[in-house]
PDB file of C-alpha atoms in Angstrom:
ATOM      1  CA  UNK A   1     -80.477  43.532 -21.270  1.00  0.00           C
ATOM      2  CA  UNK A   2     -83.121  44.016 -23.917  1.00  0.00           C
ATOM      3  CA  UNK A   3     -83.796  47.010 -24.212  1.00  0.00           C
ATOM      4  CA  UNK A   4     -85.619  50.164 -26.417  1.00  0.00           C
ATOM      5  CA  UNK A   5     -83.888  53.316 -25.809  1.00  0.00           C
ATOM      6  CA  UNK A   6     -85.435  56.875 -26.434  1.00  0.00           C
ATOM      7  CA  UNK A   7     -83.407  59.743 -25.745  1.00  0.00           C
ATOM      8  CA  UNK A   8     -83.741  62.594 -25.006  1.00  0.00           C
ATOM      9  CA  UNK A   9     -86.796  61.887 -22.090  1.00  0.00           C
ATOM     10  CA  UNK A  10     -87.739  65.489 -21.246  1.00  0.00           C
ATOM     11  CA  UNK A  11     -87.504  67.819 -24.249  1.00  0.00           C
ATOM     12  CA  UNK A  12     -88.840  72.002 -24.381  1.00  0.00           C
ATOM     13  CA  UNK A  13     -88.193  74.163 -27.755  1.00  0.00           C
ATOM     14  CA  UNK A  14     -89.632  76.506 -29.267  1.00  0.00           C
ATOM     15  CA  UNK A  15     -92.009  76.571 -32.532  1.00  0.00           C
ATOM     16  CA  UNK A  16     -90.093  76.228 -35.695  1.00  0.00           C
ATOM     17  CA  UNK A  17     -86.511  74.800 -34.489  1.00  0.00           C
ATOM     18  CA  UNK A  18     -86.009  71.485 -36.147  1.00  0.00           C
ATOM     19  CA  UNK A  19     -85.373  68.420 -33.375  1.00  0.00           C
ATOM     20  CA  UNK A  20     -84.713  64.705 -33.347  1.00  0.00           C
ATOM     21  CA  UNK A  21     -85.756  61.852 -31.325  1.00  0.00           C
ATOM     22  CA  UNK A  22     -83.711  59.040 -31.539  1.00  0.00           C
ATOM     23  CA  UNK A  23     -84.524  55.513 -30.624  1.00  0.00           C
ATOM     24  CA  UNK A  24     -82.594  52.741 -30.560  1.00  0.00           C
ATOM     25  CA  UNK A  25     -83.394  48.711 -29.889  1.00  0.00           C
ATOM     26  CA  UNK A  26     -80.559  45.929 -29.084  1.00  0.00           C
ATOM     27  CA  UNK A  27     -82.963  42.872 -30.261  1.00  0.00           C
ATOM     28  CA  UNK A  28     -82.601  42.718 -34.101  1.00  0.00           C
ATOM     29  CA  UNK A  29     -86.395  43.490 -34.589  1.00  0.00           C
ATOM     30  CA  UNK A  30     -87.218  44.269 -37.682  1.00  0.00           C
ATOM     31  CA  UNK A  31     -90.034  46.305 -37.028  1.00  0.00           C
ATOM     32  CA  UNK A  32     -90.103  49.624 -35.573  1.00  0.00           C
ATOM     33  CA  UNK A  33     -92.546  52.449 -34.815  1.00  0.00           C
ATOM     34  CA  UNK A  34     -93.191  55.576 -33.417  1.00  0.00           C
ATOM     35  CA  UNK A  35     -96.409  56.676 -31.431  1.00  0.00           C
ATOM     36  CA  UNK A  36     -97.476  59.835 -29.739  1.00  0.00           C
ATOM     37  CA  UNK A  37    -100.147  59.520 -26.256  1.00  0.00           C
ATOM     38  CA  UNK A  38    -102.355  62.355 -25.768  1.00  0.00           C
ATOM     39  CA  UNK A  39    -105.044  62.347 -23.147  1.00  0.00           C
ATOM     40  CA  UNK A  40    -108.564  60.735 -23.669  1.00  0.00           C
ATOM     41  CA  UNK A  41    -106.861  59.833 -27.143  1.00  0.00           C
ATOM     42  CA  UNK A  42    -104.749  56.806 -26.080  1.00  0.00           C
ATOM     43  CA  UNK A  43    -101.848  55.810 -28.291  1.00  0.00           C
ATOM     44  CA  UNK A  44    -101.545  56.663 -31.725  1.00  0.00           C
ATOM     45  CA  UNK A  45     -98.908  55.758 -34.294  1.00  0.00           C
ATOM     46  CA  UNK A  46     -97.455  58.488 -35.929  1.00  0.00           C
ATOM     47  CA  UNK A  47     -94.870  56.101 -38.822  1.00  0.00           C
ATOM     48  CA  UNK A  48     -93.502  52.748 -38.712  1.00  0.00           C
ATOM     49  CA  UNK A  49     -91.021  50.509 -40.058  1.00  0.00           C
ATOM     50  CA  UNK A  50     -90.786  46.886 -41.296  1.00  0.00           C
ATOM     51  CA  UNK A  51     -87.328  46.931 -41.831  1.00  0.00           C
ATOM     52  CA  UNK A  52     -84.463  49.014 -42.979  1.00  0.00           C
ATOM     53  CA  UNK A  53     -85.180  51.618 -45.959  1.00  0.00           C
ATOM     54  CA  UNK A  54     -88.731  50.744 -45.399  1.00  0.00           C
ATOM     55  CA  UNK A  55     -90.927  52.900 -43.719  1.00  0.00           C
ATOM     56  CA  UNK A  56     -94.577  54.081 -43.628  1.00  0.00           C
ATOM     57  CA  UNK A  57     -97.012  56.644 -42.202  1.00  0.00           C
ATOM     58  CA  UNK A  58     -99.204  56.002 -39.390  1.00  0.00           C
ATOM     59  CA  UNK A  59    -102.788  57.578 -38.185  1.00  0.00           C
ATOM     60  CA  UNK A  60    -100.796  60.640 -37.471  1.00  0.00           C
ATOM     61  CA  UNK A  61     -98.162  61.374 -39.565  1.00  0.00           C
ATOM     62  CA  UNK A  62     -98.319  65.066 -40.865  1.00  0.00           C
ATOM     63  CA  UNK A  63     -94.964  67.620 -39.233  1.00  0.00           C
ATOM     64  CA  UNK A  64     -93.220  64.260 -38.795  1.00  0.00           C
ATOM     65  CA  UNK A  65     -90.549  62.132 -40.691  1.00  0.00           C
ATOM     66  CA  UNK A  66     -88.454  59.616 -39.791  1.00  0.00           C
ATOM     67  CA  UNK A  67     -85.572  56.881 -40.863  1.00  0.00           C
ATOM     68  CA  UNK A  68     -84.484  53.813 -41.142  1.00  0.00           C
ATOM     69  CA  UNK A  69     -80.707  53.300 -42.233  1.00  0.00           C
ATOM     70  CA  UNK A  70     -79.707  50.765 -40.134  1.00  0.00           C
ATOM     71  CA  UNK A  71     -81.936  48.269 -38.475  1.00  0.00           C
ATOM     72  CA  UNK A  72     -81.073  49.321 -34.531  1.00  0.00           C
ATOM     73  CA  UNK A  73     -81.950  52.823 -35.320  1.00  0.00           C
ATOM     74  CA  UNK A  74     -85.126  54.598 -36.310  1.00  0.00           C
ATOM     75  CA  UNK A  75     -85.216  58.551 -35.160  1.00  0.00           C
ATOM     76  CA  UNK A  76     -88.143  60.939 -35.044  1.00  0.00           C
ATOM     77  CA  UNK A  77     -87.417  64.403 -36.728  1.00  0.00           C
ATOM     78  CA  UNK A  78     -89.616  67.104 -36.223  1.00  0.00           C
ATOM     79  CA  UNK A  79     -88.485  69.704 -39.110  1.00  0.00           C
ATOM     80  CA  UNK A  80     -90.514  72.117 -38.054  1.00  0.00           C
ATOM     81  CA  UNK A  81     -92.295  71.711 -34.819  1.00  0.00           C
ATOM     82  CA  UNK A  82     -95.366  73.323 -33.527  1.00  0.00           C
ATOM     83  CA  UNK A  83     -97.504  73.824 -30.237  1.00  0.00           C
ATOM     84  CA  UNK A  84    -100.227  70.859 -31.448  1.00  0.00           C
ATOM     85  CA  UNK A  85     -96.838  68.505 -31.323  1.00  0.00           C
ATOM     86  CA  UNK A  86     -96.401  68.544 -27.687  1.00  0.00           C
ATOM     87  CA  UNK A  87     -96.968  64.855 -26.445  1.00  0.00           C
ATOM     88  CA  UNK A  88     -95.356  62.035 -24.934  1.00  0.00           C
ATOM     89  CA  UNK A  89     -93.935  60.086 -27.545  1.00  0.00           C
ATOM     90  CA  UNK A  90     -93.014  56.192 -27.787  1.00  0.00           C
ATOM     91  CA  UNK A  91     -91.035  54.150 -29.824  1.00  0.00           C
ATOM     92  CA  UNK A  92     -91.213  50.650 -29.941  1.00  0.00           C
ATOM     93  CA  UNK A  93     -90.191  47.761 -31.598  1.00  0.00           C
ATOM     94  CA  UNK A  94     -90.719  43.579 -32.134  1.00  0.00           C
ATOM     95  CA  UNK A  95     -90.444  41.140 -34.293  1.00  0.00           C
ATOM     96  CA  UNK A  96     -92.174  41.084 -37.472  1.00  0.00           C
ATOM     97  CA  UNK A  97     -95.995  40.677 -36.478  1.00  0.00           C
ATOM     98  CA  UNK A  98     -95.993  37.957 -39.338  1.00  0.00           C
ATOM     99  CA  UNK A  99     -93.792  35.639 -37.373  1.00  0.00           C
ATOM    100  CA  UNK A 100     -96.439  35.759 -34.909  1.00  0.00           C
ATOM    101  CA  UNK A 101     -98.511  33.698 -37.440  1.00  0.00           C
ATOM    102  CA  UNK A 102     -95.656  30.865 -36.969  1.00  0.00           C
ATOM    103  CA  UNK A 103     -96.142  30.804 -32.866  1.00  0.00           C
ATOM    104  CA  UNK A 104     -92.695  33.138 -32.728  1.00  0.00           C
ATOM    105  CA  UNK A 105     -93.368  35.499 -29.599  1.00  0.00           C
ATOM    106  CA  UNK A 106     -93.847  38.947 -30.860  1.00  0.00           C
ATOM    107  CA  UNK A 107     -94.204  41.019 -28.228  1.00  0.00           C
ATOM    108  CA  UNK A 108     -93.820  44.943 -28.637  1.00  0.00           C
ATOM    109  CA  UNK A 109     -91.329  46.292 -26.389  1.00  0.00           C
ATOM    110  CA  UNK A 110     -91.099  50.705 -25.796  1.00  0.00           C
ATOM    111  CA  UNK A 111     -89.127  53.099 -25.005  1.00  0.00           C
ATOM    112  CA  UNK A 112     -88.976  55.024 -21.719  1.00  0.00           C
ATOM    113  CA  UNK A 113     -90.502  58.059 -23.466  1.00  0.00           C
ATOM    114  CA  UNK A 114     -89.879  61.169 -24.638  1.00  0.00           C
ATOM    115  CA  UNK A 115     -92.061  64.030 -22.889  1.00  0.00           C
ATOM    116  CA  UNK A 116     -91.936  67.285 -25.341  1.00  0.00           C
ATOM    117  CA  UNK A 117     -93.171  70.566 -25.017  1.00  0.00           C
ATOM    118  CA  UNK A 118     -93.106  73.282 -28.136  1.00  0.00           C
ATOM    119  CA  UNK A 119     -93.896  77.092 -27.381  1.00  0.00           C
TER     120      UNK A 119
ATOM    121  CA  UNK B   1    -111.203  50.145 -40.130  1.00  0.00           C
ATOM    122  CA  UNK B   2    -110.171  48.281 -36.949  1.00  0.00           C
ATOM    123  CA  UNK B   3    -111.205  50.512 -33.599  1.00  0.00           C
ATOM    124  CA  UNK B   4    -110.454  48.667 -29.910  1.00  0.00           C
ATOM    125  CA  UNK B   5    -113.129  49.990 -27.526  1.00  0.00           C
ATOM    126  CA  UNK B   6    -112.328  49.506 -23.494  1.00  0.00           C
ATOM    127  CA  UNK B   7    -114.887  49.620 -20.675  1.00  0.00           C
ATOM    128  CA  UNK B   8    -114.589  51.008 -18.182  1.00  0.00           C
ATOM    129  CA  UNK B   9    -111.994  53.946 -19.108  1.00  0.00           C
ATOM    130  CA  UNK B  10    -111.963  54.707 -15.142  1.00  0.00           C
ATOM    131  CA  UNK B  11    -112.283  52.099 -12.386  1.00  0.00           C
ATOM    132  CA  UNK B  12    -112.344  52.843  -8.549  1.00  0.00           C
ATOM    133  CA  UNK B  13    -111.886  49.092  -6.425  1.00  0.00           C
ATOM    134  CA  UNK B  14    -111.735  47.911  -3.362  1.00  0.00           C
ATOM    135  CA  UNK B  15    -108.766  46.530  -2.094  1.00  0.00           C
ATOM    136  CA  UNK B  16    -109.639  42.758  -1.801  1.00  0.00           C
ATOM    137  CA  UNK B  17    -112.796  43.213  -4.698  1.00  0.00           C
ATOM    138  CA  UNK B  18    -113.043  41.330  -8.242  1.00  0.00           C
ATOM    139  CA  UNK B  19    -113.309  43.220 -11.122  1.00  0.00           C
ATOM    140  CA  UNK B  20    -113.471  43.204 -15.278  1.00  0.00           C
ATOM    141  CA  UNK B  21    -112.009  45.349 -17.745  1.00  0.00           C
ATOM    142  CA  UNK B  22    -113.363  44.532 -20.856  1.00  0.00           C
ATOM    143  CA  UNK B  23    -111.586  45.316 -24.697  1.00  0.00           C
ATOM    144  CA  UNK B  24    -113.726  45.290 -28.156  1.00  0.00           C
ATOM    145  CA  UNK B  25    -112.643  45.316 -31.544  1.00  0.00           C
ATOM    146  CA  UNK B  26    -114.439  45.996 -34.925  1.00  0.00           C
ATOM    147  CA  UNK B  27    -112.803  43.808 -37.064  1.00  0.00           C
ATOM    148  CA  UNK B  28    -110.942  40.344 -37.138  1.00  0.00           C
ATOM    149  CA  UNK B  29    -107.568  40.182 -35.713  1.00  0.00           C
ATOM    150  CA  UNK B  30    -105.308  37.054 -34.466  1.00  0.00           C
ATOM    151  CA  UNK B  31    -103.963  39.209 -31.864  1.00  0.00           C
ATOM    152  CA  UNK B  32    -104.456  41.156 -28.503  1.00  0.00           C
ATOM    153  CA  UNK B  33    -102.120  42.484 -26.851  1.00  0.00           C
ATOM    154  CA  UNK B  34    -102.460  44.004 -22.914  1.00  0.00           C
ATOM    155  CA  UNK B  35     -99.931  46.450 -21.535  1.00  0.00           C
ATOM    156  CA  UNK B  36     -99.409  48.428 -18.175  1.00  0.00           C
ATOM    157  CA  UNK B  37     -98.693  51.659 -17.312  1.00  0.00           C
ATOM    158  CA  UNK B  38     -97.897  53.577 -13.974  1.00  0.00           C
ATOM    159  CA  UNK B  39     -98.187  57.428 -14.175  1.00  0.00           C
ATOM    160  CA  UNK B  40     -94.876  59.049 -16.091  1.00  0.00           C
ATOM    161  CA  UNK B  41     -93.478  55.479 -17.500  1.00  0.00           C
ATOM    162  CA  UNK B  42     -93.310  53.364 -20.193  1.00  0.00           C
ATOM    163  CA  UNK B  43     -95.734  51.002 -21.382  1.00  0.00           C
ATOM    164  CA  UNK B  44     -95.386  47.445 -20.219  1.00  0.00           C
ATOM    165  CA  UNK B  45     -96.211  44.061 -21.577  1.00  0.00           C
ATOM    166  CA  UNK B  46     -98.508  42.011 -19.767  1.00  0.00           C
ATOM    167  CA  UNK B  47     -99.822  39.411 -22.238  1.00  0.00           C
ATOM    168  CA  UNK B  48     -99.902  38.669 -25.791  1.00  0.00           C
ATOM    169  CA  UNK B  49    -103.751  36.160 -26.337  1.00  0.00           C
ATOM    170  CA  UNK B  50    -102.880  34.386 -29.886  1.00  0.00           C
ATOM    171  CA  UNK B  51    -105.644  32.582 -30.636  1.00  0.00           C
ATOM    172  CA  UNK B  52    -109.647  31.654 -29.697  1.00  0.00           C
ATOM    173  CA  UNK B  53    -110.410  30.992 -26.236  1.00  0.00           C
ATOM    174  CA  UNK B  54    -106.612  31.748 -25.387  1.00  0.00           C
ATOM    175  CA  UNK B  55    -106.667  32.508 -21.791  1.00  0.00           C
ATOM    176  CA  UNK B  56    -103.164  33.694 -19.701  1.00  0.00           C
ATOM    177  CA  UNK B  57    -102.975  34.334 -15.747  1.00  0.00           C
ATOM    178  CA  UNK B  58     -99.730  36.109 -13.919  1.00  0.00           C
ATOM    179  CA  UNK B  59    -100.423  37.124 -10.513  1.00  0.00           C
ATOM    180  CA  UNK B  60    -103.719  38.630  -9.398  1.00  0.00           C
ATOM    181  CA  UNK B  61    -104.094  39.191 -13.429  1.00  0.00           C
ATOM    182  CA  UNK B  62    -105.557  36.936 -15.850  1.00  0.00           C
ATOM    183  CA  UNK B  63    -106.485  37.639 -19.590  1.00  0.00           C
ATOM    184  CA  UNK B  64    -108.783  36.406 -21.896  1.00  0.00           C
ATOM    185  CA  UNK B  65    -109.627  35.703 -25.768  1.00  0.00           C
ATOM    186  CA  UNK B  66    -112.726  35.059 -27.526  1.00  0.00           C
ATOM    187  CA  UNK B  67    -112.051  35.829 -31.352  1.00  0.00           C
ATOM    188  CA  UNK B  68    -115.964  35.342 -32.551  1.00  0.00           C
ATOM    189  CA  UNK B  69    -117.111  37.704 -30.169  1.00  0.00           C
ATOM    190  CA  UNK B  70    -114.082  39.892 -30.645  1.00  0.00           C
ATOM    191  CA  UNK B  71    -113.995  40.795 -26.760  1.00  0.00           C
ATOM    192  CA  UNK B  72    -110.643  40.134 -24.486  1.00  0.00           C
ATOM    193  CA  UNK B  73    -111.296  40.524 -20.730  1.00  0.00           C
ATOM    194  CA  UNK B  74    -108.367  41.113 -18.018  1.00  0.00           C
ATOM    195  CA  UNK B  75    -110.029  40.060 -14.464  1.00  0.00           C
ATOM    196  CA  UNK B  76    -108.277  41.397 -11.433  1.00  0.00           C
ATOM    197  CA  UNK B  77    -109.099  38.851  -8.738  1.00  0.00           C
ATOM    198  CA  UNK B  78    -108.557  40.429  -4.701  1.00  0.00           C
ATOM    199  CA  UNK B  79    -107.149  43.991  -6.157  1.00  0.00           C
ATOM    200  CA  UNK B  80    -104.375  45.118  -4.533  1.00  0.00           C
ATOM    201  CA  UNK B  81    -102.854  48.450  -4.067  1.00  0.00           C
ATOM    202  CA  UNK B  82     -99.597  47.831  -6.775  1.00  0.00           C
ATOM    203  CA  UNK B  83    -102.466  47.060  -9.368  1.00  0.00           C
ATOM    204  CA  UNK B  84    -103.240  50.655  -9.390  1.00  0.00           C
ATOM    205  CA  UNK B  85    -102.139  51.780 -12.813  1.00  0.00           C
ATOM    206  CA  UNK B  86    -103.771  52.034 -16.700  1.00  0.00           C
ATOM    207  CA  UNK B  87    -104.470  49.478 -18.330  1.00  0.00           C
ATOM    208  CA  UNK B  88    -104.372  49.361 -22.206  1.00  0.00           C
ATOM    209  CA  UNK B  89    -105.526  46.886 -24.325  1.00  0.00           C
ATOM    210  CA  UNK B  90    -103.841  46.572 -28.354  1.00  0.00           C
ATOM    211  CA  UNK B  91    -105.264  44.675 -31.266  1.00  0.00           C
ATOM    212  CA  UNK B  92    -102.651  44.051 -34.191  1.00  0.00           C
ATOM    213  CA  UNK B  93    -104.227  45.428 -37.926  1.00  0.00           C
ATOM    214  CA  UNK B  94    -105.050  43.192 -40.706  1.00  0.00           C
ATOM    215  CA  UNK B  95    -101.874  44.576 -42.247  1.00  0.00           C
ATOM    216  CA  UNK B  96     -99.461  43.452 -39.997  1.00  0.00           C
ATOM    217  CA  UNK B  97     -97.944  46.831 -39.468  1.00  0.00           C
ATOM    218  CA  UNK B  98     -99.424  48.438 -36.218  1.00  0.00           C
ATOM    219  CA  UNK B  99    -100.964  48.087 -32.964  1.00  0.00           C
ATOM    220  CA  UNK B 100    -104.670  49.404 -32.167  1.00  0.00           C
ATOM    221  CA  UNK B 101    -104.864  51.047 -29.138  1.00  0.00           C
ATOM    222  CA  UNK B 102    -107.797  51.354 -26.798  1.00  0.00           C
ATOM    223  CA  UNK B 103    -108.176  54.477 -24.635  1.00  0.00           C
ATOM    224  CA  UNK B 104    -107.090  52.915 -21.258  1.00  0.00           C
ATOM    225  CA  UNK B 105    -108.569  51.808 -18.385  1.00  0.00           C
ATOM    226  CA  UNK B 106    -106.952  54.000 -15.382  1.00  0.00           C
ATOM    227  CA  UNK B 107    -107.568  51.752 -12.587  1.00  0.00           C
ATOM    228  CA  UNK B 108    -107.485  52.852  -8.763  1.00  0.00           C
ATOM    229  CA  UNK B 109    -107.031  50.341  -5.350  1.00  0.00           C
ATOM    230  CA  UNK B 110    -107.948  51.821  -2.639  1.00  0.00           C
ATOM    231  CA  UNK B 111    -108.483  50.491   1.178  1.00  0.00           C
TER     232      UNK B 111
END
């Protein structure tokens, strides 16, 4: 089953102790990304990738970083995390949006989520 | 910079009732993307609208395209109860890297 796979989905820490998100796709996409939903702000995108060992910051970036080793995988680390990070966070993935210009579906599938608290 | 605009963000229906929720954008695009989501889950994919005057239907949902006005509609024809849910409409950037995401339209069917 295709499939975009967050983990963990409920997550509460305190301010300061480094985490990780991972995410994980089983469709070859080559792109990647990570967004955080806030309310009354919709979904923003915090980095993204276009493919392995290439990555790139989003709208919303800063206390975040992220990786791209292998083309399955692309985790969220939060070195040090603060109150102002708590959100539900999304990962997604798809095609390259460029094949879209040659008619190749490129739907954008996400995760299940990953709801996070810091105190 | 591309911003995606949706009207209305909150939308009380009738069961049985038409309605239109409509998506702008600011700049030119070649794609619009519409996604639904129930309270605590994951986003999911309802249509992708490639080109002008692109128009997709599944259901009691149909979607829209028209790339000169830079508006996409989704029309919920004889709403149902299992419609109630947000609705968010995406616009891909010039760069090819991201999705633009409106604010949501949180959508509610009632008898």
């Amino acid at each position: 089953e295709a499939q975009v796979t967050q983990n963990p989905r409920y997550l509460i820490t305190v301010t300061g102790k480094k985490l990780t998100v991972t995410c994980s796709q089983n469709m070859n996409h080559e792109y990647m990304s990570w967004y955080r939903q806030d309310p009354g702000l919709g979904l923003r995108q915090i980095y993204y990738s276009m493919n392995v060992e290439v990555t790139d910051k989003g709208d919303v970036p800063e206390g975040y970083k992220v990786s791209r080793k292998e083309k399955r995988n692309f985790p969220l680390i939060l070195e040090s995390p603060s109150p102002n990070q708590t959100s539900l966070y999304f990962c997604a993935s798809s095609l390259s949006f460029y094949k879209g210009r040659r008619g190749v579906n490129t739907e954008a599938f996400f995760g299940q989520g990953t709801r996070l608290t810091v105190v | 910079e591309l911003k995606v605009e949706q009207n209305p963000l909150f939308l009380s229906m009738q069961e049985g009732k038409n309605y239109t929720i409509y998506c702008n954008y600011s700049t030119t695009s070649d794609r619009l993307y519409w996604y639904r989501q129930d309270p605590g889950k994951s986003l999911e994919s309802l249509f992708v609208l490639l080109s002008n005057g692109a128009v997709k239907q599944e259901g009691r949902l149909m979607a829209s395209l028209d790339t000169k006005a830079r508006l996409s509609t989704l029309h919920i024809t004889a709403a149902v109860h299992d419609l109630s849910a947000t609705y968010f409409c995406a616009v891909l950037s010039g760069g090819y890297n991201k999705l633009i995401f409106g604010a949501g339209t949180r959508l509610a069917v009632h008898p």
